[in-house]
Coordinates of C-alpha atoms and ligand atoms in Angstrom, one line a residue:
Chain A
X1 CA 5.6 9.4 -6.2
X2 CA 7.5 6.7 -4.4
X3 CA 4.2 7.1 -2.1
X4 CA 2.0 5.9 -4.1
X5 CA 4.1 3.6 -6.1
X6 CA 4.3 1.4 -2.4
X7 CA 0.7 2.0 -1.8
X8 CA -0.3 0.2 -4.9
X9 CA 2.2 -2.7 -4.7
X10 CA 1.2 -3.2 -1.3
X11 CA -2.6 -4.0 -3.1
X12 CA -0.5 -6.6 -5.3
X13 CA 2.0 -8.1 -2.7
X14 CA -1.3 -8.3 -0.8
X15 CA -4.1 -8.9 -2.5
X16 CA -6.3 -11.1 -0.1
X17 CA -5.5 -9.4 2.9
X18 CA -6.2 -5.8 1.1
X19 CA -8.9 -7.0 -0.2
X20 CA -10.4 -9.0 2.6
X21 CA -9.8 -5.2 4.8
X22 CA -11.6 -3.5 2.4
X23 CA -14.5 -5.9 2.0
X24 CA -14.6 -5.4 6.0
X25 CA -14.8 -1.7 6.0
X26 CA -17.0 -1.6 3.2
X27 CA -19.1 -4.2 5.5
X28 CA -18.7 -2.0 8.1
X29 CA -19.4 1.7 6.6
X30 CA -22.3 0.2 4.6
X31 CA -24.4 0.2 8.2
X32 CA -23.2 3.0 8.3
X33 CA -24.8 3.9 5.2
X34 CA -28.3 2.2 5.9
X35 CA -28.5 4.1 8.7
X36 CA -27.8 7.5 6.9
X37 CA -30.5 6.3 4.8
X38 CA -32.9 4.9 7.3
X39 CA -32.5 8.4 9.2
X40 CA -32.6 11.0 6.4
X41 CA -35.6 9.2 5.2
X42 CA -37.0 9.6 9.1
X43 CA -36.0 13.2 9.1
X44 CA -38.2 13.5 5.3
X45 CA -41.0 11.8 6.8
X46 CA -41.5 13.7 10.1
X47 CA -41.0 17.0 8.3
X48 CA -43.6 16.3 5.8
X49 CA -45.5 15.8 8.9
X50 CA -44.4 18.4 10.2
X51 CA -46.0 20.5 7.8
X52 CA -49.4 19.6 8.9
X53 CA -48.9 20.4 12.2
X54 CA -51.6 23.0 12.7
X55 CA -54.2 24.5 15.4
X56 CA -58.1 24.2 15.1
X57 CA -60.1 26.7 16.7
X58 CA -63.8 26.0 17.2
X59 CA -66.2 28.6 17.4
X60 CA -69.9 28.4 18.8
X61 CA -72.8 29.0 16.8
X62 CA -73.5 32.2 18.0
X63 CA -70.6 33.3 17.2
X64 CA -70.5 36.4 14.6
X65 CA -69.1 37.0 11.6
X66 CA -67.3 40.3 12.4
X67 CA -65.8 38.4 15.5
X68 CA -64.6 35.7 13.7
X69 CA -62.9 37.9 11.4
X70 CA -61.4 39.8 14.6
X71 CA -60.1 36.9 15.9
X72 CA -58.5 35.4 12.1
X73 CA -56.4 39.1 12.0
X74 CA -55.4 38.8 15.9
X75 CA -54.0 35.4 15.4
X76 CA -52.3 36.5 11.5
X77 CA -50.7 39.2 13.9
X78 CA -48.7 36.6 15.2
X79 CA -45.1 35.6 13.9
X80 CA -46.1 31.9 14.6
X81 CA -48.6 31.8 12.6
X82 CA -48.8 31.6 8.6
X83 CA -52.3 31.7 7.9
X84 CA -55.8 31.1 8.9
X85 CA -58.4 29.8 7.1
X86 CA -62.3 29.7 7.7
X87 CA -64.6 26.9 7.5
X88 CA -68.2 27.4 8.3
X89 CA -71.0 24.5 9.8
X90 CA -71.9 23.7 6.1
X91 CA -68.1 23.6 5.3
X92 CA -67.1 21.1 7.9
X93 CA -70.5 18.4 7.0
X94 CA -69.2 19.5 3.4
X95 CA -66.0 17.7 4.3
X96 CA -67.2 14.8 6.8
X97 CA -69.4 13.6 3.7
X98 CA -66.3 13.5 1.8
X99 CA -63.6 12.0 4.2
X100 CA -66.2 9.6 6.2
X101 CA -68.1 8.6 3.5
X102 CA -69.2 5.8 5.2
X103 CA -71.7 7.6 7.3
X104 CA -72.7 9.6 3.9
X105 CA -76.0 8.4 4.8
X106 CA -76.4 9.8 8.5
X107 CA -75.3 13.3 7.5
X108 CA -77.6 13.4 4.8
X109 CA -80.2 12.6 7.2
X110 CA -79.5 15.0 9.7
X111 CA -82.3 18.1 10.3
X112 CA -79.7 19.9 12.2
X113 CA -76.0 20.0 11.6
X114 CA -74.6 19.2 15.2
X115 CA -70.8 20.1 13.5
X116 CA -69.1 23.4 14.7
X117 CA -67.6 26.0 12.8
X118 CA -63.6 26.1 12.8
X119 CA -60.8 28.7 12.2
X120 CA -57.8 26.8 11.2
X121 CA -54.6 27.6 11.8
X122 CA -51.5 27.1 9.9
X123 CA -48.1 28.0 11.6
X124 CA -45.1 28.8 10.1
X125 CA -41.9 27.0 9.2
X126 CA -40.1 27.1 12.6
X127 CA -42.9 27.2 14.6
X128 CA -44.4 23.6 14.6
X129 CA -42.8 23.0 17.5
X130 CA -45.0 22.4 21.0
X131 CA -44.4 25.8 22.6
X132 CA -45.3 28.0 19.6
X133 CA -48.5 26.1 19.4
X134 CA -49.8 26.4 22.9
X135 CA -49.0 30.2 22.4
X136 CA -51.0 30.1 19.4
X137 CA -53.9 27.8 21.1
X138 CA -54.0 29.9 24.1
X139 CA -54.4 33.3 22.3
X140 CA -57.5 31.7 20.6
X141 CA -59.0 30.5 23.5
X142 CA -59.3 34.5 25.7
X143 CA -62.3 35.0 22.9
X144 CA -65.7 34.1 24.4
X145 CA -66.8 32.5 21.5
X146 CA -64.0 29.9 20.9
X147 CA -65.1 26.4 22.4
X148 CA -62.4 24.8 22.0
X149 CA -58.4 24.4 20.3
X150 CA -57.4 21.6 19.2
X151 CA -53.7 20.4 18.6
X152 CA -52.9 17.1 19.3
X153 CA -50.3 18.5 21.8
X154 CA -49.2 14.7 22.9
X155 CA -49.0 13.9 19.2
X156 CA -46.8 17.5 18.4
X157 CA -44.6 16.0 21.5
X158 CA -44.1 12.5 20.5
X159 CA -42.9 14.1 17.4
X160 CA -40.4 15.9 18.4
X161 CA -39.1 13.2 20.6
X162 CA -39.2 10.7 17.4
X163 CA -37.1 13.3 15.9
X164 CA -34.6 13.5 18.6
X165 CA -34.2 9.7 19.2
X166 CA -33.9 8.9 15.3
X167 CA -30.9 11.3 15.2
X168 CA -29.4 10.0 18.6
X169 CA -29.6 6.3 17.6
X170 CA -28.1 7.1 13.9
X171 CA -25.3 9.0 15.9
X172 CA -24.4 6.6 18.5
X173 CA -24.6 3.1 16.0
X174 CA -22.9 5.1 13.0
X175 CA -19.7 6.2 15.1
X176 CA -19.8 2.7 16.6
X177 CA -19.6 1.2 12.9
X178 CA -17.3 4.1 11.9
X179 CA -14.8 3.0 14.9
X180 CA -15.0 -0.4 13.6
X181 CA -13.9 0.6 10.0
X182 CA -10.9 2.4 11.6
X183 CA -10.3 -0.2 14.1
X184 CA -10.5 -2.8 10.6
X185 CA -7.6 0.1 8.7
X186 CA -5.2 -0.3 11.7
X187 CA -5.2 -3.7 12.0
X188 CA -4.9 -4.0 8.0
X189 CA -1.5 -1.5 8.4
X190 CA -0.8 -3.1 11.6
X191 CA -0.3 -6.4 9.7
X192 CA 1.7 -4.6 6.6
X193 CA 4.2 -3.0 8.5
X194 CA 4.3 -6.6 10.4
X195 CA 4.7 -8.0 7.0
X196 CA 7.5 -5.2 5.4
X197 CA 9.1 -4.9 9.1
X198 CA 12.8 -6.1 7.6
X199 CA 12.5 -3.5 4.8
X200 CA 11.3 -1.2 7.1
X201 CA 14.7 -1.4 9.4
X202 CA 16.6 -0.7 6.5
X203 CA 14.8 2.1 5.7
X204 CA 15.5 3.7 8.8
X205 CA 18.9 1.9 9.0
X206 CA 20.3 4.1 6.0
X207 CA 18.2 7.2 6.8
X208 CA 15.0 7.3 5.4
X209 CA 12.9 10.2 6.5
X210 CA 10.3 9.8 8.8
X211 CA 7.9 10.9 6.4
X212 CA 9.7 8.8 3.3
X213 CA 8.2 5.3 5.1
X214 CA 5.6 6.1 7.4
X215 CA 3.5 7.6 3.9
X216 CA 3.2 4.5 1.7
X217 CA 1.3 3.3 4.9
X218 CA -0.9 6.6 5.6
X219 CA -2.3 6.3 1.9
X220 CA -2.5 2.5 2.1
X221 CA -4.9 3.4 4.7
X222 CA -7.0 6.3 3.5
X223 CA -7.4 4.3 0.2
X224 CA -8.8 1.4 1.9
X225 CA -10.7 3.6 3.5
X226 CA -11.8 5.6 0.2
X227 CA -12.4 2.0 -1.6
X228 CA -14.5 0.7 1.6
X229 CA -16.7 3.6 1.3
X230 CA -17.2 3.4 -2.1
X231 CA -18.2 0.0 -2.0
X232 CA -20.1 0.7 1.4
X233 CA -22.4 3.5 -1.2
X234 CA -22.7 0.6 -3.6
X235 CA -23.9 -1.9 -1.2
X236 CA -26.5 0.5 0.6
X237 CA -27.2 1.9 -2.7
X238 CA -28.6 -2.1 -3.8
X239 CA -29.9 -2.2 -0.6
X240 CA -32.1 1.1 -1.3
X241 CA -33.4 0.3 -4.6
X242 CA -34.4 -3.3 -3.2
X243 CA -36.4 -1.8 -0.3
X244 CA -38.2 0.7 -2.7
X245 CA -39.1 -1.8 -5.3
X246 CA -40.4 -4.1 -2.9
X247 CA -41.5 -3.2 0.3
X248 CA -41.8 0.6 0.9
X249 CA -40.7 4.1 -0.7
X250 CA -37.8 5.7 0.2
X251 CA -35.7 8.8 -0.5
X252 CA -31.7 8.5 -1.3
X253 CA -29.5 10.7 0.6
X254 CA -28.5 13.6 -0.9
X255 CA -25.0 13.7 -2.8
X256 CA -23.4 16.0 -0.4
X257 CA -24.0 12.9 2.0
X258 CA -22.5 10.6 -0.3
X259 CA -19.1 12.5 -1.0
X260 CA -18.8 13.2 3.0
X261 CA -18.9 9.8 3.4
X262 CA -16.4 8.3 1.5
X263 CA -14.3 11.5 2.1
X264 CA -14.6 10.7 6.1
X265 CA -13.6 7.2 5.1
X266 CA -10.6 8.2 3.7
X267 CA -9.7 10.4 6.8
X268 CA -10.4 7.4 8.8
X269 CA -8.4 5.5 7.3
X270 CA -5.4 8.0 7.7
X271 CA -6.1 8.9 11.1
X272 CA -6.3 4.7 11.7
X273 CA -3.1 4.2 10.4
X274 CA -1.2 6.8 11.4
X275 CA -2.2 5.8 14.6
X276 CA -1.1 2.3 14.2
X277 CA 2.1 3.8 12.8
X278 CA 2.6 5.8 15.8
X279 CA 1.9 2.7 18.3
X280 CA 4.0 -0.3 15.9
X281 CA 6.9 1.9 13.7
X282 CA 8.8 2.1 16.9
X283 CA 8.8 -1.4 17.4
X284 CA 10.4 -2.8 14.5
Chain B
X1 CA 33.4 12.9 14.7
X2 CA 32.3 10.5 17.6
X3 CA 32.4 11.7 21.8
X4 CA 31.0 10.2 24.7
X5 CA 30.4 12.2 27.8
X6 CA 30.4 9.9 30.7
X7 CA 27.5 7.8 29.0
X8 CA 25.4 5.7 30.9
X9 CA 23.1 3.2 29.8
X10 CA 20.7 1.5 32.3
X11 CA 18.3 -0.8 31.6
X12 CA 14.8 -1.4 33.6
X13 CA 15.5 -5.1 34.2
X14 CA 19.0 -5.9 33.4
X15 CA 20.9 -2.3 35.4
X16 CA 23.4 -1.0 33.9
X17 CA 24.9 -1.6 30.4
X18 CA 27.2 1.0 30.3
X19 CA 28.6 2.5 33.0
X20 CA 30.1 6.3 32.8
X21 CA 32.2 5.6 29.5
X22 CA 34.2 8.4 27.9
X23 CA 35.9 8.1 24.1
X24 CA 36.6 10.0 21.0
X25 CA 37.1 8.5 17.8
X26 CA 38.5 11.2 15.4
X27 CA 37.8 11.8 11.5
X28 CA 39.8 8.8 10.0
X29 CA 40.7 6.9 12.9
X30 CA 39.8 3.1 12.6
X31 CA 39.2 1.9 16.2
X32 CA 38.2 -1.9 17.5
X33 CA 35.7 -2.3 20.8
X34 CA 36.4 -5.1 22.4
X35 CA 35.2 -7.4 25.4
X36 CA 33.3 -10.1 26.8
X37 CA 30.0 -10.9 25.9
X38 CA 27.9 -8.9 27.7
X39 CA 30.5 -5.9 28.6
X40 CA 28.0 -3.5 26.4
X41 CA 29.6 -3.5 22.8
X42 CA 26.8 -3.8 21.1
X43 CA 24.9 -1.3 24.1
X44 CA 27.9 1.3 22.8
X45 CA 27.4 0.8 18.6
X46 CA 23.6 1.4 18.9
X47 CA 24.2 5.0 21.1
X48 CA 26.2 5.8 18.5
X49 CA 23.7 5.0 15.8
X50 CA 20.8 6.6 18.1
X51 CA 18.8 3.5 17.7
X52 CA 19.1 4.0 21.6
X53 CA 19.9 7.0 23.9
X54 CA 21.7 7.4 26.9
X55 CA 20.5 7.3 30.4
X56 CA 23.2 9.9 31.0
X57 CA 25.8 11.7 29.8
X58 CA 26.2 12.7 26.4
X59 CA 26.9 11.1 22.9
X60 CA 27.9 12.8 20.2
X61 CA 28.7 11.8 16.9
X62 CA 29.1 14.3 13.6
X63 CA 27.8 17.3 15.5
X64 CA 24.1 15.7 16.5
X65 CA 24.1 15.1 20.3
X66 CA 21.9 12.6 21.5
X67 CA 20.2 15.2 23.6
X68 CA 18.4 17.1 21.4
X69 CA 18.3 14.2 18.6
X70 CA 14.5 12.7 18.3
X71 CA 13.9 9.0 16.8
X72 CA 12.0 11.5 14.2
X73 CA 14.9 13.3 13.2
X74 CA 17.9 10.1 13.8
X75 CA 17.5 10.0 9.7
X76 CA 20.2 13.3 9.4
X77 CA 22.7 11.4 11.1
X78 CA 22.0 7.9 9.7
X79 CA 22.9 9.6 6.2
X80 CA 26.5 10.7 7.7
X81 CA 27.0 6.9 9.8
X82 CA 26.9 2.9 8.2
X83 CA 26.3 0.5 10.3
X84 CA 27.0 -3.0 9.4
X85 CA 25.9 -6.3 11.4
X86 CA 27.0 -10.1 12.3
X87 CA 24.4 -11.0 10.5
X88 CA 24.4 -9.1 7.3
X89 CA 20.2 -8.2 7.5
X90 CA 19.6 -8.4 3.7
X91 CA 16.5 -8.6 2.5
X92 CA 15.4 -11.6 1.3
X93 CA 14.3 -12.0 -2.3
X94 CA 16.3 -9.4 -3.7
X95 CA 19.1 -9.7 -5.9
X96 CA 23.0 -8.0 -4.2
X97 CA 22.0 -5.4 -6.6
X98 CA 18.8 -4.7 -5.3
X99 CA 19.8 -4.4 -1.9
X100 CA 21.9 -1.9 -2.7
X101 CA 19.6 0.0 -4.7
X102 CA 16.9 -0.4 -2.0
X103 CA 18.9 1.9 0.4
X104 CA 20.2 4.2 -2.7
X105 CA 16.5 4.8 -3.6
X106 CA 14.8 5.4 0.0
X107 CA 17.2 8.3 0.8
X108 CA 16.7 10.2 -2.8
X109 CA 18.9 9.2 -5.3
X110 CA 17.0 9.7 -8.8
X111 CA 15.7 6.6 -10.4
X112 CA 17.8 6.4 -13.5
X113 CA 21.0 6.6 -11.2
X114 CA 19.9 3.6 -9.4
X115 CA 21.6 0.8 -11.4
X116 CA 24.7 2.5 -12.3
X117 CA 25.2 3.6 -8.5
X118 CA 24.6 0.5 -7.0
X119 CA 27.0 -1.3 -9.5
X120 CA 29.8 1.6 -8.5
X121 CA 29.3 0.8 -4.6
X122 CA 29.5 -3.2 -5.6
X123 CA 32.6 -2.5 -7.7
X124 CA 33.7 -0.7 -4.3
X125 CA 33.4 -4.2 -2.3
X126 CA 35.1 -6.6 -5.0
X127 CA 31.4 -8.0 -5.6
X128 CA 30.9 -6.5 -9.4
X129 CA 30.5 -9.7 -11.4
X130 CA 27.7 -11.3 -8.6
X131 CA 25.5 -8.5 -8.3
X132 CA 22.9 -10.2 -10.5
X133 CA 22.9 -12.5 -7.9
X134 CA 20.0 -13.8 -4.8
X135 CA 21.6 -12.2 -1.7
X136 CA 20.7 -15.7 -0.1
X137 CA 22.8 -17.4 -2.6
X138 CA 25.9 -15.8 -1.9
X139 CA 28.3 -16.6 0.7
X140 CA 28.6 -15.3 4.3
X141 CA 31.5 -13.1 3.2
X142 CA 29.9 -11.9 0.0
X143 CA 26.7 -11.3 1.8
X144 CA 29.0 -9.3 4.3
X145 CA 30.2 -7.5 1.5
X146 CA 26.8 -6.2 0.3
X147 CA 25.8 -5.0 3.0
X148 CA 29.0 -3.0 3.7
X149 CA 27.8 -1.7 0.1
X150 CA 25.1 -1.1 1.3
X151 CA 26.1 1.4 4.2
X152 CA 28.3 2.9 1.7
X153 CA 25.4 4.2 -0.4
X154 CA 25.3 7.7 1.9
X155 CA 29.1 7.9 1.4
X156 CA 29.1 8.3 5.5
X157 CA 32.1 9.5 7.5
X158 CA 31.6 6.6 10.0
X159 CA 31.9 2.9 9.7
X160 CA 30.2 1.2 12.8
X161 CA 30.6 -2.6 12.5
X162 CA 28.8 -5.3 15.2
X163 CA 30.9 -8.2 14.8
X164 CA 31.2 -7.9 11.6
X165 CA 33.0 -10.8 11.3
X166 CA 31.3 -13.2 13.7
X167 CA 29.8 -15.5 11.1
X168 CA 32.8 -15.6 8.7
X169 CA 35.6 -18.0 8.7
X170 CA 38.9 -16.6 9.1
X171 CA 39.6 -16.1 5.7
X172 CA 36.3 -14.1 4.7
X173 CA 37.0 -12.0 8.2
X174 CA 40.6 -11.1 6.9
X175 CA 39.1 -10.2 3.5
X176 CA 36.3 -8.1 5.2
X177 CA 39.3 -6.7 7.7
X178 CA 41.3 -5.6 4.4
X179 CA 37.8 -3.8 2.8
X180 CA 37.7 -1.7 6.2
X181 CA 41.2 -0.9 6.2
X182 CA 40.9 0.3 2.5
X183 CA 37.8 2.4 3.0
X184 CA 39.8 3.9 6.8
X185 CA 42.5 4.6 4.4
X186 CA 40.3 7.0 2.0
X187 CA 39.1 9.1 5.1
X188 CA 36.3 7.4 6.7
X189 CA 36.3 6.6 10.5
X190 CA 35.8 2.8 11.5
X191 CA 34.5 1.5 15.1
X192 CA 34.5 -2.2 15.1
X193 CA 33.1 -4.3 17.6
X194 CA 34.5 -8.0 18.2
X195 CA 35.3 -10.3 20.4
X196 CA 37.9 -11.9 18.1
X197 CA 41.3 -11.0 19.9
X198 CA 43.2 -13.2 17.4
X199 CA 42.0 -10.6 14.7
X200 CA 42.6 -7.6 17.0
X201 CA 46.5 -8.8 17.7
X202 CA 46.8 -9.6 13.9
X203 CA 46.3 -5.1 13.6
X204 CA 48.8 -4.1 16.1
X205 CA 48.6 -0.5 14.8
X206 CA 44.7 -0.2 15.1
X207 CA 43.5 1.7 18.2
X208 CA 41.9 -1.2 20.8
X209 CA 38.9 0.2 23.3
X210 CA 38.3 -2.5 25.8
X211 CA 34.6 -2.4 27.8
X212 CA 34.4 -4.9 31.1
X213 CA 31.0 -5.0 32.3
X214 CA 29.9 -1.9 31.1
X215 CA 33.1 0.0 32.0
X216 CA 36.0 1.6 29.4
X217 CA 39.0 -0.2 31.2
X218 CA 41.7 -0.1 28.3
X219 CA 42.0 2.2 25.6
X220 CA 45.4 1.7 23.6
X221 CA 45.8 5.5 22.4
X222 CA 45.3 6.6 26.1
X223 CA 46.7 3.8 28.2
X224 CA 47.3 5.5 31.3
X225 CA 44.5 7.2 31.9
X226 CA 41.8 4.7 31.3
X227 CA 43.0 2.7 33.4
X228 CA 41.9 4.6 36.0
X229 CA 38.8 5.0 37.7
X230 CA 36.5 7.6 35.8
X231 CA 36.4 11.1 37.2
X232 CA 32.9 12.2 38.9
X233 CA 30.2 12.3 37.0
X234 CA 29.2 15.8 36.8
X235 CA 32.4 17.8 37.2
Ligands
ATP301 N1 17.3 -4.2 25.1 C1 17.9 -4.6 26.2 N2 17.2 -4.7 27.3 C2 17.7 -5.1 28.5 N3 19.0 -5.4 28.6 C3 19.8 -5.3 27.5 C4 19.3 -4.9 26.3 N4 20.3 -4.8 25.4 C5 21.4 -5.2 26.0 N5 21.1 -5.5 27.3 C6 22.1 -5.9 28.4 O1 23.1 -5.0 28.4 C7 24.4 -5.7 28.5 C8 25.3 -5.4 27.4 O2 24.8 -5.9 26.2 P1 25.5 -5.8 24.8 O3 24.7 -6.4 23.8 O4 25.9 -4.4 24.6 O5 26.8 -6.7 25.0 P2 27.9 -7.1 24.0 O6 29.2 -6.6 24.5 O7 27.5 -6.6 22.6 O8 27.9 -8.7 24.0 P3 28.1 -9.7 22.8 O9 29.6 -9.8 22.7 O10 27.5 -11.0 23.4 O11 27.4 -9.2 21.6 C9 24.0 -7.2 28.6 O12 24.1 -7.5 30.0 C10 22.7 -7.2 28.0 O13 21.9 -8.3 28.6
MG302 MG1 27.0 -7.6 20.8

């Protein structure tokens, strides 16, 4: 009770300075944010990609029906592998006149369609990455028949390594910002014990408990810190809605996200100033 | 109620501040610590308060020794031992009420107790009809009382006093002297520090301790054997 009672007046003896720390963190926690943002919508992206990640088989034109069909049950055998699906000569001019319609003309001209016929292959969730489809490509590619697989095996790889530096960079630059929030709480509780140090030696002059005058302190922090990340959501929240009205699409971050956020704000600011109380409550 | 044990204070820059000092103040006893300036009065009132602990040997005071006490748990004995300084340390911006309340509140006593608590401990002083008042407007001696109010509020068993009279004039000390001698004579145990020998000779019945450079070299209940040098350290 008496907690929280000396938490709140330290916001009213203090306004500007709480204030002006909050404003900070929130400043601070809302890169943070963007870059939660900026990464889950990363993550979104390349899994919707993901998704499409696939292996084409070609087939010759000799090859037979009954040894197509051989080959489609071999490779549904596999645990990589989803599904296959057939497309035929007339399938695949079939779908160049639709998706190149520009040359509409020249395969309508055509006495011979010089396109081949193509199993393709759809892998399963968990197994778009590069190893399962080279397994998958070089199964295909024992028959006699097949001409040719085709993956995009650079592009599955330059995937995967999007993937991996999009999560590293959010890593790295949000715990950098995060530090900087807590760094912002310690120095904010830094300057309030500074600022309450007579008080304080009385406190311990007449026998306050430890834990009597260090807590006003440990939930002046963890509010800041609760208040910063609030207005840190706000602020990234604006900034959200503003970049998909005017420039591109994006996701928000999922709730869970949200509440970890400004719950790991409010730890920070605990762990920030009880660490400033450790380092300065012996000094005054 | 307080023992040292061949104490020893040393300090990184400055050496020793105490030097292998043994005392006892009983329960009730009313003692002064004197010396020059600089013979480690001060050094001696804040081992006693564990604000600071020995380099070696042992202090003891109301059963908590100083070498299993931790700054984290000094609280316990702060609650059993006042301490009062030469410059009062009121806090600003509070009424003599207030500062009385402050320390009544911060150790537990219930809210609505508070007022009629602080008013009883001011009564205790002689400051009743001014505790309404800023503690900056009140005099040196008043101020002096309020804070001996002050570290009355946990009803301790020790008095320790810092020149408690250094900033008064003589009449404000004498007053201050009488308040002590009132309290020692309901039970509780006094250790004054002071440098004022004109005040010491003026209680010829009070116990004197005399420090010289860090050393106990007179001690009026024990004349003889103070006197002489200490006995090795670790017999
Ligand atoms: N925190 C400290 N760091 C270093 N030296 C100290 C410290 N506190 C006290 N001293 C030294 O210890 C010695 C004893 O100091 P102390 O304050 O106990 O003397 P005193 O008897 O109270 O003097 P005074 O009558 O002037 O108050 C002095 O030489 C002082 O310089
Ligand atoms: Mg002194």
């Amino acid at each position: 009770m008496h907690a929280i009672r000396e938490a709140l007046a330290a916001f009213r003896r203090a306004p500007l300075l709480t204030a002006l720390s909050t404003a900070m963190v929130a400043l601070a926690l809302y890169v943070v944010g963007l870059f939660a943002v900026a990464s889950y919508n990363l993550h979104e992206a390349l899994e919707r990609v993901e998704e499409r990640v696939e292996v084409v088989v070609y087939v010759r034109d000799d090859a037979r029906d009954s040894e197509i069909q051989l080959l489609e049950e071999e490779l549904r055998s596999m645990e990589e592998v989803a599904d296959t699906r057939y497309y035929s000569k007339e399938d695949a001019l079939q779908r160049a006149r639709v998706d190149l319609p520009e040359f509409e003309e020249l395969f309508t001209d055509l006495e011979v369609n010089p396109l081949p016929a193509s199993v393709e292959v759809e892998l399963g969730a968990g197994f778009r990455t590069p190893e399962s489809v080279a397994r998958v490509a070089d199964r295909a590619s024992i028959y006699p028949f097949v001409e040719a697989t085709r993956y995009g095996q650079e592009w599955v790889d330059r995937l995967f390594l999007l993937r991996r530096i999009g999560g590293i960079t959010t890593a790295i630059l949000g715990s950098a910002f995060a530090v900087v929030a807590a760094l912002i709480i310690g120095t904010a509780v830094r300057i309030a014990i500074f600022a309450r140090r007579e008080e304080i030696h009385v406190m311990r002059l007449v026998g306050a408990t430890h834990g009597f005058i260090r807590r006003p302190f440990l939930l002046e922090g963890a509010l800041t810190g609760i208040l910063g990340g609030g207005l840190a959501v706000a602020l990234t929240y604006a900034s959200y809605l503003g970049v998909s009205r005017l420039i591109f699409r994006l996701e928000w971050i999922p709730l869970e996200w949200v509440v970890a956020g400004i719950a790991a704000g409010g730890l920070f600011g605990l762990l920030a100033s009880a660490f400033a109380l450790r380092r300065y409550l012996r000094e005054v | 109620m307080i023992k040292l044990n061949h104490v020893t204070k040393e300090y990184a820059r400055r050496g020793k501040a105490l030097d292998d000092v043994s005392f006892q103040v009983k329960k009730g006893e009313f003692a002064f610590l004197t010396g020059h300036s600089g013979s480690g009065k001060s050094t001696t009132l804040r081992l006693i308060h564990m604000a600071d602990f020995p380099t070696g040997g042992e202090v003891l005071v109301c059963g908590f020794s100083s070498n299993v006490t931790t700054p984290r748990d000094v609280w316990k004995l702060r609650r059993r031992v006042g301490f009062v300084f030469q410059e009062f340390r009121l806090l600003p911006g509070r009424t003599a009420l207030q500062n009385v309340t402050f320390a009544l509140e911060v150790t537990g006593t219930p809210r609505k107790e508070l007022a009629s608590q602080g008013r009883r401990l001011l009564a205790q002083v002689g400051l009743a009809v001014k505790s309404g008042m800023q503690a900056h407007e009140l005099s040196g001696g008043e101020q002096q009382r309020v804070a001996i109010a002050r570290a009355l509020a946990n009803e301790p068993l020790v008095l320790l006093a810092d020149e408690p009279t250094g900033n008064l004039d003589e009449r404000a000390a004498r007053g201050i002297m009488e308040l002590f001698r009132d309290l020692n004579a309901r039970g509780m145990a006094v250790l004054m520090a002071t440098h004022d020998l004109d005040l010491v000779r003026a209680y010829p019945d009070v116990r004197v301790l005399e420090l010289n450079e860090g050393r106990l070299v007179f001690d009026s209940a024990a004349p003889e054997v103070a006197d002489e040098p200490a006995p090795a350290r670790d017999a």
